CSV table of C-alpha atoms in Angstrom, one decimal:
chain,number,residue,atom,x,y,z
I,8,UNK,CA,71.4,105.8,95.9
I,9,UNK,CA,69.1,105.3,93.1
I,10,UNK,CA,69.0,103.0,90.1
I,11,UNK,CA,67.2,104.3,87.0
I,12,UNK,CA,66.1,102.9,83.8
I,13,UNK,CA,68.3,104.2,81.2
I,14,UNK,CA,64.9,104.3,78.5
I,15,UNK,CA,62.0,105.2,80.5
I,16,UNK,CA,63.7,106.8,83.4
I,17,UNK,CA,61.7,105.1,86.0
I,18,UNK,CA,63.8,104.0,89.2
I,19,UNK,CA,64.5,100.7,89.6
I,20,UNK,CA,66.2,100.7,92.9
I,21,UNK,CA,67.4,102.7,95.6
I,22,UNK,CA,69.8,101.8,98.3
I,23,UNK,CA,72.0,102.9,101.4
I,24,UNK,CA,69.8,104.8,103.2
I,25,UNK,CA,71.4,104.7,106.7
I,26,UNK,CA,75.1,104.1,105.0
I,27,UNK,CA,76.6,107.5,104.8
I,28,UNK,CA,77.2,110.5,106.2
I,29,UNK,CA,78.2,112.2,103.2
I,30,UNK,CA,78.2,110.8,99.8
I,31,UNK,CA,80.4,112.2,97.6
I,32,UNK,CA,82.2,110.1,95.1
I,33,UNK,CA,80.3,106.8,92.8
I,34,UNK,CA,81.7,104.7,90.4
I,35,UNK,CA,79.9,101.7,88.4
I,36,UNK,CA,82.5,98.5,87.9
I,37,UNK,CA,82.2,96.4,85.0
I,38,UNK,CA,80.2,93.5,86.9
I,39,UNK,CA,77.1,96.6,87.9
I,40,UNK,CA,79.2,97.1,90.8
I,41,UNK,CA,78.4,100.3,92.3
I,42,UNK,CA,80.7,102.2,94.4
I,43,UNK,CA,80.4,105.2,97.1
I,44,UNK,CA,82.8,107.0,98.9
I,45,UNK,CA,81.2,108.9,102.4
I,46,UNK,CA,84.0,111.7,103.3
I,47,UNK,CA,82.9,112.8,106.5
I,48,UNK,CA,81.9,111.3,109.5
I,49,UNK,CA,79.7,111.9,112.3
I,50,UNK,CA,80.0,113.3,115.6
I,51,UNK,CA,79.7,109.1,116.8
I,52,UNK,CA,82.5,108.4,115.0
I,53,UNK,CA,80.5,105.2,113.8
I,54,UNK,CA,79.4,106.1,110.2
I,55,UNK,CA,82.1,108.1,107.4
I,56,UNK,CA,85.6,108.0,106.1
I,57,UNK,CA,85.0,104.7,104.3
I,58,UNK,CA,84.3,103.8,100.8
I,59,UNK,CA,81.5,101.6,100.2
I,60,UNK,CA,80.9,98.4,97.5
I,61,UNK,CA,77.1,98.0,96.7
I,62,UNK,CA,76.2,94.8,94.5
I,63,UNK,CA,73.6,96.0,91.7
I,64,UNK,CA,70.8,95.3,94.1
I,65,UNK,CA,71.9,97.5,96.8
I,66,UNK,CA,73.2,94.9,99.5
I,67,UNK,CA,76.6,95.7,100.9
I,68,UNK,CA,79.9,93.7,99.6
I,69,UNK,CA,82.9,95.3,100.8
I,70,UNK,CA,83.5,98.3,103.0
I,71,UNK,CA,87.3,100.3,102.9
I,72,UNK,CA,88.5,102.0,105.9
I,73,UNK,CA,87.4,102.1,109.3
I,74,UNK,CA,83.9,103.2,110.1
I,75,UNK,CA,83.8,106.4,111.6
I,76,UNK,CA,87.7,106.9,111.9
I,77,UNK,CA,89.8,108.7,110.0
I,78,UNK,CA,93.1,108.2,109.6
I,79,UNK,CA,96.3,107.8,107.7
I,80,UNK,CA,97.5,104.3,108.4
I,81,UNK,CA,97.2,101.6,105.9
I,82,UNK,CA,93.6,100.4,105.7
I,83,UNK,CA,92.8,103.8,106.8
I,84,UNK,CA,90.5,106.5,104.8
I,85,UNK,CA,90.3,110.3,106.0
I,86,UNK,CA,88.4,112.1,103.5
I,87,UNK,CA,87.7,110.1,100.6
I,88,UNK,CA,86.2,112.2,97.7
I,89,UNK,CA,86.3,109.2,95.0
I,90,UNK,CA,87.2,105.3,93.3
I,91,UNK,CA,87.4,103.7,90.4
I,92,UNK,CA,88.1,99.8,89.8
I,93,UNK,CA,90.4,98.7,87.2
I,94,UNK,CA,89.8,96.1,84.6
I,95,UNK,CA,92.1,93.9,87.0
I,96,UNK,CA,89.8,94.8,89.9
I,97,UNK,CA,92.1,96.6,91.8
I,98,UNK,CA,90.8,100.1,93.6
I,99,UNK,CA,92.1,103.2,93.9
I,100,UNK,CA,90.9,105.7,96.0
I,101,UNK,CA,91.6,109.4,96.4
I,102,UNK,CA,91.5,110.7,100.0
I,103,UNK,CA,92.0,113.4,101.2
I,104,UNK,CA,89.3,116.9,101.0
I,105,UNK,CA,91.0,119.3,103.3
I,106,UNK,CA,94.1,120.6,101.1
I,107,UNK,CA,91.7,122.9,98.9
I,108,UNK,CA,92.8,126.2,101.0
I,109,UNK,CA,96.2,125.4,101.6
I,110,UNK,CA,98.2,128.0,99.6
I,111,UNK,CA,101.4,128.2,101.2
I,112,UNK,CA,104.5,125.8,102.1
I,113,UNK,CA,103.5,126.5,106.0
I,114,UNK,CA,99.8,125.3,105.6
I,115,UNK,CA,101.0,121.9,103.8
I,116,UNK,CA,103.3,120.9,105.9
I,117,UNK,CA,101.2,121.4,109.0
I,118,UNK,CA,98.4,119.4,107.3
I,119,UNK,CA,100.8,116.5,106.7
I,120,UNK,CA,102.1,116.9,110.5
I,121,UNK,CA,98.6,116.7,111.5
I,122,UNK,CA,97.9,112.9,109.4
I,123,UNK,CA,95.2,115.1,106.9
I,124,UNK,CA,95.9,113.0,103.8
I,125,UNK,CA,96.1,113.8,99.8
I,126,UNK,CA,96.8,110.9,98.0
I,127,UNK,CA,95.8,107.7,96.0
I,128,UNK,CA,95.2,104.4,98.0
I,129,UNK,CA,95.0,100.9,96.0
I,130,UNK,CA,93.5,97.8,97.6
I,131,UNK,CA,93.6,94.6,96.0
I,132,UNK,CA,89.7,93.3,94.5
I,133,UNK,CA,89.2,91.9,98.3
I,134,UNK,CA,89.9,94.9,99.8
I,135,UNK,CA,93.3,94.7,100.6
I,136,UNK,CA,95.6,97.5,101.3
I,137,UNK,CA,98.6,97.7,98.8
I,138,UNK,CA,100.0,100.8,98.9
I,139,UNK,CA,99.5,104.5,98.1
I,140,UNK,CA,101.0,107.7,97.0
I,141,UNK,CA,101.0,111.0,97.3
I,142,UNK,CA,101.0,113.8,99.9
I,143,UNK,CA,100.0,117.6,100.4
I,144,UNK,CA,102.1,119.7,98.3
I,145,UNK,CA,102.2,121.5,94.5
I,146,UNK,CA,105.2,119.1,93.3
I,147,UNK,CA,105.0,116.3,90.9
I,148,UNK,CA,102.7,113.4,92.9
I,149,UNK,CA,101.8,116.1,95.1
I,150,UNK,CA,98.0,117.0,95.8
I,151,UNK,CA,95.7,119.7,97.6
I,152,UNK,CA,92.8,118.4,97.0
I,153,UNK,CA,92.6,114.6,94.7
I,154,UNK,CA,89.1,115.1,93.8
I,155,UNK,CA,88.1,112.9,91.4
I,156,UNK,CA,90.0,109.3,89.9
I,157,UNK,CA,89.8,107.6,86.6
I,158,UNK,CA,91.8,104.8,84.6
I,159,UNK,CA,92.6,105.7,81.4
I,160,UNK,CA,92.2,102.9,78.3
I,161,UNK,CA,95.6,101.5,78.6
I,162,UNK,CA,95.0,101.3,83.2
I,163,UNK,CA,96.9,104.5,84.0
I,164,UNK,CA,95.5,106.5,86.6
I,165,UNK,CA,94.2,109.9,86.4
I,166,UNK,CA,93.4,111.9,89.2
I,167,UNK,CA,92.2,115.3,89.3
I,168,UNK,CA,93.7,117.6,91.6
I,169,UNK,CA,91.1,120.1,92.6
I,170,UNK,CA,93.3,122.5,94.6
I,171,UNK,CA,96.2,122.4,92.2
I,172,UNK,CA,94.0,122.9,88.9
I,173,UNK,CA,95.6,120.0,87.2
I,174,UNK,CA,95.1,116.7,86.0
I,175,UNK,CA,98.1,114.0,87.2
């Protein structure tokens, strides 16, 4: 991760080298915060599926999920493609980068058979698991691939649905 200087462009930091496997997601809290979500693992199955809390000078805070594990159990990551922290510092997570190619009833409901995951995950500001929703499918809180997160000016959350071309 770098740090830049918004006026002159020079870097100012850079940080988690040796962190991820693949960095996908980032999101910036309003203490400098910076957040990272790595969405696959490697072949150790000691690095991935986790999303990471960096404090503005790169040292480690808080780590979601369980290193090199995915899964579908609460406290469990498998895919995460992004976070966001809300005013109340609360995070939500979107997890779950597999549904893209699932076009059919079949495929979806094999993938949730499986544990593959497509859904929003909130932990309290400590990292606590409090609940989530969601699940493969084209319905109404239904997902193929939750891509990207946001909160909205009033806290609602707004995630983008890559597979299903929508916004939720």
């Amino acid at each position: 991760i770098f740090k830049f200087d918004r006026n002159t462009g020079d870097i100012l930091a850079n940080f988690g080298a040796g962190v991820f496997v693949t960095p996908h997601g980032i999101h910036a809290d309003a203490e400098g915060n910076v957040w990272v979500t790595d969405f696959a693992g490697n072949d150790a199955g000691t690095k991935g599926h986790q999303v990471h809390k960096f404090s503005p000078e790169g040292e480690v805070l808080l780590s979601l999920g369980v290193a090199g594990q995915p899964g579908s159990e609460p406290g469990q990551l498998n895919q995460p493609n992004d976070v966001a922290v809300g005013p109340d510092g609360n995070i939500f997570v979107v997890d779950g980068h597999s549904g893209q190619d699932m076009t059919n009833t079949e495929a979806m409901a094999e993938a949730r058979e499986a544990g593959l995951t497509s859904r929003v995950v909130k932990f309290s500001p400590e990292g606590t698991y409090l609940m989530e929703w969601g699940s493969h499918g084209t319905g109404p809180g239904q997902f193929r691939t939750p891509h990207a997160i946001a909160l909205d000016s009033r806290g609602r959350v707004v995630v983008a649905d890559r597979g299903n071309d929508r916004l939720q």
